[in-house]
Tab-separated table of C-alpha atoms in Angstrom:
chain	number	residue	atom	x	y	z
A	1	MET	CA	0.000	0.000	0.000
A	2	PHE	CA	1.332	3.400	-0.939
A	3	LEU	CA	0.734	6.635	0.891
A	4	PRO	CA	-0.146	9.683	-1.163
A	5	PRO	CA	2.641	12.273	-1.513
A	6	GLY	CA	3.065	14.261	1.689
A	7	ALA	CA	1.094	11.819	3.866
A	8	GLY	CA	4.208	10.646	5.735
A	9	GLU	CA	5.210	14.238	6.386
A	10	GLN	CA	1.716	15.031	7.697
A	11	ASN	CA	1.835	11.977	9.989
A	12	GLU	CA	5.168	13.213	11.362
A	13	LYS	CA	3.726	16.687	11.988
A	14	ASP	CA	0.692	15.161	13.689
A	15	ALA	CA	2.958	13.067	15.940
A	16	GLU	CA	5.043	16.149	16.853
A	17	GLU	CA	1.895	18.106	17.676
A	18	LYS	CA	0.622	15.245	19.846
A	19	LEU	CA	3.919	15.214	21.795
A	20	ARG	CA	3.784	18.998	22.202
A	21	ARG	CA	0.208	18.847	23.558
A	22	GLU	CA	1.175	16.053	25.953
A	23	ALA	CA	4.076	18.180	27.191
A	24	TYR	CA	1.734	21.155	27.674
A	25	SER	CA	-0.572	18.950	29.712
A	26	LYS	CA	2.285	17.759	31.964
A	27	ILE	CA	3.519	21.320	32.513
A	28	GLU	CA	0.005	22.530	33.334
A	29	GLY	CA	-0.408	19.667	35.817
A	30	TRP	CA	2.900	20.409	37.535
A	31	ALA	CA	2.035	24.115	37.683
A	32	SER	CA	-1.351	23.341	39.224
A	33	ILE	CA	0.290	21.251	41.939
A	34	ALA	CA	2.834	24.030	42.608
A	35	ILE	CA	0.054	26.515	43.396
A	36	PRO	CA	-0.896	26.392	47.097
A	37	SER	CA	-4.074	24.325	47.538
A	38	GLU	CA	-5.925	27.150	49.326
A	39	ILE	CA	-5.798	29.359	46.203
A	40	ARG	CA	-5.858	26.669	43.503
A	41	ASP	CA	-9.639	26.486	42.888
A	42	GLY	CA	-10.728	27.999	39.610
A	43	VAL	CA	-7.215	28.807	38.412
A	44	ASP	CA	-6.631	28.494	34.668
A	45	ILE	CA	-3.130	27.421	33.614
A	46	SER	CA	-1.955	27.401	30.024
A	47	ALA	CA	1.411	26.292	28.624
A	48	GLN	CA	2.456	27.242	25.119
A	49	GLU	CA	5.594	27.452	23.031
A	50	PHE	CA	6.629	30.582	21.191
A	51	GLN	CA	9.505	31.375	18.889
A	52	CYS	CA	11.896	34.088	19.915
A	53	GLY	CA	12.643	36.469	17.059
A	54	ASP	CA	15.885	37.642	18.678
A	55	PRO	CA	18.827	35.715	17.156
A	56	ASN	CA	20.623	35.950	20.503
A	57	CYS	CA	18.041	34.038	22.549
A	58	SER	CA	16.694	30.513	22.762
A	59	PRO	CA	14.942	29.636	19.474
A	60	VAL	CA	11.838	28.223	21.169
A	61	ASP	CA	10.655	29.143	24.670
A	62	THR	CA	7.787	27.798	26.737
A	63	ALA	CA	5.474	30.252	28.478
A	64	VAL	CA	3.192	29.288	31.368
A	65	THR	CA	0.272	31.642	32.000
A	66	ILE	CA	-1.609	31.550	35.299
A	67	LEU	CA	-5.050	33.199	35.456
A	68	PHE	CA	-7.013	33.417	38.704
A	69	PRO	CA	-10.820	33.866	38.915
A	70	SER	CA	-10.215	37.363	40.355
A	71	GLY	CA	-8.646	38.406	37.050
A	72	GLY	CA	-5.173	38.392	38.575
A	73	ARG	CA	-2.646	36.845	36.272
A	74	GLY	CA	1.005	36.200	35.715
A	75	MET	CA	3.407	34.415	33.468
A	76	LEU	CA	6.730	32.668	33.610
A	77	GLY	CA	8.987	31.597	30.798
A	78	LEU	CA	11.421	28.748	30.287
A	79	PRO	CA	14.100	28.945	27.556
A	80	MET	CA	13.341	25.539	26.033
A	81	GLU	CA	10.732	23.580	24.112
A	82	ALA	CA	7.830	22.191	26.125
A	83	LYS	CA	8.987	18.595	25.651
A	84	GLU	CA	12.277	19.502	27.373
A	85	VAL	CA	10.707	21.060	30.478
A	86	THR	CA	11.071	18.995	33.635
A	87	GLU	CA	9.099	19.375	36.838
A	88	GLU	CA	12.282	20.533	38.600
A	89	GLU	CA	12.951	23.287	36.043
A	90	LEU	CA	9.354	24.479	36.201
A	91	THR	CA	9.413	24.520	39.995
A	92	SER	CA	12.704	26.441	40.105
A	93	ALA	CA	11.267	29.173	37.837
A	94	PHE	CA	7.853	29.211	39.553
A	95	PRO	CA	6.572	32.338	41.341
A	96	THR	CA	6.780	32.529	45.112
A	97	LYS	CA	3.742	31.911	47.312
A	98	LYS	CA	3.583	35.661	48.056
A	99	VAL	CA	3.397	36.490	44.324
A	100	LEU	CA	0.777	33.798	43.669
A	101	GLU	CA	-1.353	35.081	46.555
A	102	ALA	CA	-1.187	38.637	45.165
A	103	TRP	CA	-2.309	37.395	41.729
A	104	HIS	CA	-5.077	35.429	43.445
A	105	ARG	CA	-6.349	38.682	45.016
A	106	GLY	CA	-6.245	40.358	41.599
A	107	GLU	CA	-3.212	42.463	42.454
A	108	ASP	CA	-0.171	43.094	40.314
A	109	ALA	CA	2.988	41.355	41.435
A	110	GLU	CA	6.221	41.268	39.513
A	111	TRP	CA	7.577	37.920	38.370
A	112	PRO	CA	10.405	37.340	37.968
A	113	PRO	CA	11.375	40.030	40.450
A	114	GLN	CA	13.067	43.079	38.973
A	115	LEU	CA	15.724	43.871	41.513
A	116	GLU	CA	18.626	46.243	41.291
A	117	THR	CA	21.498	43.805	41.056
A	118	ASN	CA	25.181	44.339	40.704
A	119	GLU	CA	27.463	41.678	39.306
A	120	SER	CA	28.963	40.755	42.689
A	121	GLU	CA	25.502	39.717	43.981
A	122	LEU	CA	24.767	37.285	41.133
A	123	PRO	CA	24.934	33.524	41.788
A	124	ASP	CA	27.850	31.318	40.810
A	125	LEU	CA	27.731	29.754	37.365
A	126	ARG	CA	28.689	26.265	36.166
A	127	PHE	CA	31.359	27.400	33.679
A	128	GLU	CA	34.259	29.861	33.602
A	129	VAL	CA	35.544	32.190	30.876
A	130	GLY	CA	37.423	30.116	28.303
A	131	THR	CA	35.272	27.009	28.702
A	132	ARG	CA	34.483	25.307	25.388
A	133	VAL	CA	30.721	24.827	25.112
A	134	LEU	CA	27.883	23.826	22.811
A	135	CYS	CA	25.103	26.425	22.504
A	136	ARG	CA	21.554	25.747	21.377
A	137	VAL	CA	20.883	28.095	18.473
A	138	GLY	CA	18.358	26.118	16.443
A	139	PRO	CA	14.996	24.498	17.126
A	140	ASP	CA	16.173	20.908	16.589
A	141	PRO	CA	17.321	19.364	19.912
A	142	VAL	CA	19.856	17.168	18.082
A	143	THR	CA	21.256	19.364	15.289
A	144	GLY	CA	20.538	22.837	16.707
A	145	TRP	CA	23.877	23.164	18.545
A	146	VAL	CA	26.987	25.211	17.659
A	147	LYS	CA	30.436	25.046	19.276
A	148	GLY	CA	31.873	28.112	20.949
A	149	GLU	CA	33.840	29.532	23.856
A	150	ILE	CA	32.596	31.515	26.839
A	151	THR	CA	34.046	35.033	26.689
A	152	GLN	CA	32.183	36.710	29.560
A	153	LEU	CA	30.213	35.786	32.673
A	154	TRP	CA	27.053	37.715	33.575
A	155	TYR	CA	26.733	39.540	30.270
A	156	ARG	CA	24.355	42.468	29.793
A	157	GLU	CA	23.625	45.036	27.104
A	158	ALA	CA	23.266	48.769	27.698
A	159	SER	CA	19.664	48.749	26.433
A	160	TRP	CA	18.599	46.132	29.004
A	161	PRO	CA	16.999	47.095	32.319
A	162	PRO	CA	19.601	47.377	35.118
A	163	GLN	CA	18.543	44.069	36.669
A	164	ALA	CA	18.670	42.016	33.444
A	165	TRP	CA	21.658	39.719	32.977
A	166	ALA	CA	22.497	36.720	30.783
A	167	PRO	CA	24.709	34.100	32.436
A	168	TYR	CA	27.154	33.828	29.533
A	169	LYS	CA	28.415	35.641	26.459
A	170	VAL	CA	29.766	33.136	23.934
A	171	HIS	CA	31.867	33.545	20.808
A	172	LEU	CA	30.719	30.812	18.438
A	173	ASP	CA	33.144	29.019	16.134
A	174	ASP	CA	31.113	30.323	13.168
A	175	GLY	CA	32.054	33.906	14.162
A	176	ARG	CA	28.828	35.027	15.870
A	177	ASP	CA	28.716	36.430	19.382
A	178	ILE	CA	25.621	35.390	21.338
A	179	PHE	CA	24.450	35.190	24.919
A	180	ALA	CA	23.031	32.168	26.717
A	181	PRO	CA	19.738	33.185	28.364
A	182	GLY	CA	19.966	30.461	31.028
A	183	ASP	CA	22.573	28.332	32.803
A	184	MET	CA	21.066	24.953	31.963
A	185	ASP	CA	22.006	22.057	29.695
A	186	GLN	CA	19.056	22.703	27.367
A	187	VAL	CA	20.663	26.044	26.418
A	188	ILE	CA	24.422	25.639	26.992
A	189	LYS	CA	26.508	22.597	27.819
A	190	LYS	CA	30.193	21.769	28.126
A	191	GLN	CA	31.845	20.199	25.082
A	192	GLU	CA	32.819	16.601	25.761
C-alpha cells in the first residue's frame, strides 16, 4: 500500500503536535500542583511554546500563564521547548507563594522580580571564561547546537533594564557572538 505524496510528512507533523500537547498537559499539571491548595480552585493554567525572534536568545521558549478567577494573572517563561521542560525546572522558575497570593487577590505582582542587582551579587555559574561549550541556536534538539567559547560571565547590554543579565556571552566558532539566556544544559553545555 502506498501513501499519497506528503502523507508521511503530515503523519510526522501530527505526531510532533501530539507530543507537544502532551508536554503542555504535563507542565500545566505540575504548575497546578505548585500553586498552594488554598488558592488553587478555579485557576486556569496554560502552557504554550513561542519562537523568539531575537537571534541571541533561545529559538523556542515555553510560556506558562496563570489566570485566577479574580482576574489576577502572571506568566513565567522557560528557555526551552515544552517537551524539554522537567518538573524541577518548572518549579525552580515558579513564582513565590507571596506572588501567587497577590495574583489570586487580583493584584499586580512582579515575576520574575526586577531587583537592582550588581554583578557581585549574582549567583555562581557552572562554567568559567574560556570554557568550550555547545550552545543551542536552532529548534532541533539534536542538530541545533553550535560550538563556541565563553568570553564573559554575567553579560548584559546597555539597552537592558539594570537588573537584566544573561549568564554567559559566547563567541561561536562560526564567528557570531551570542548570549546564553539560562545556565542549563538545554541552552548551553560543556563540550565533551
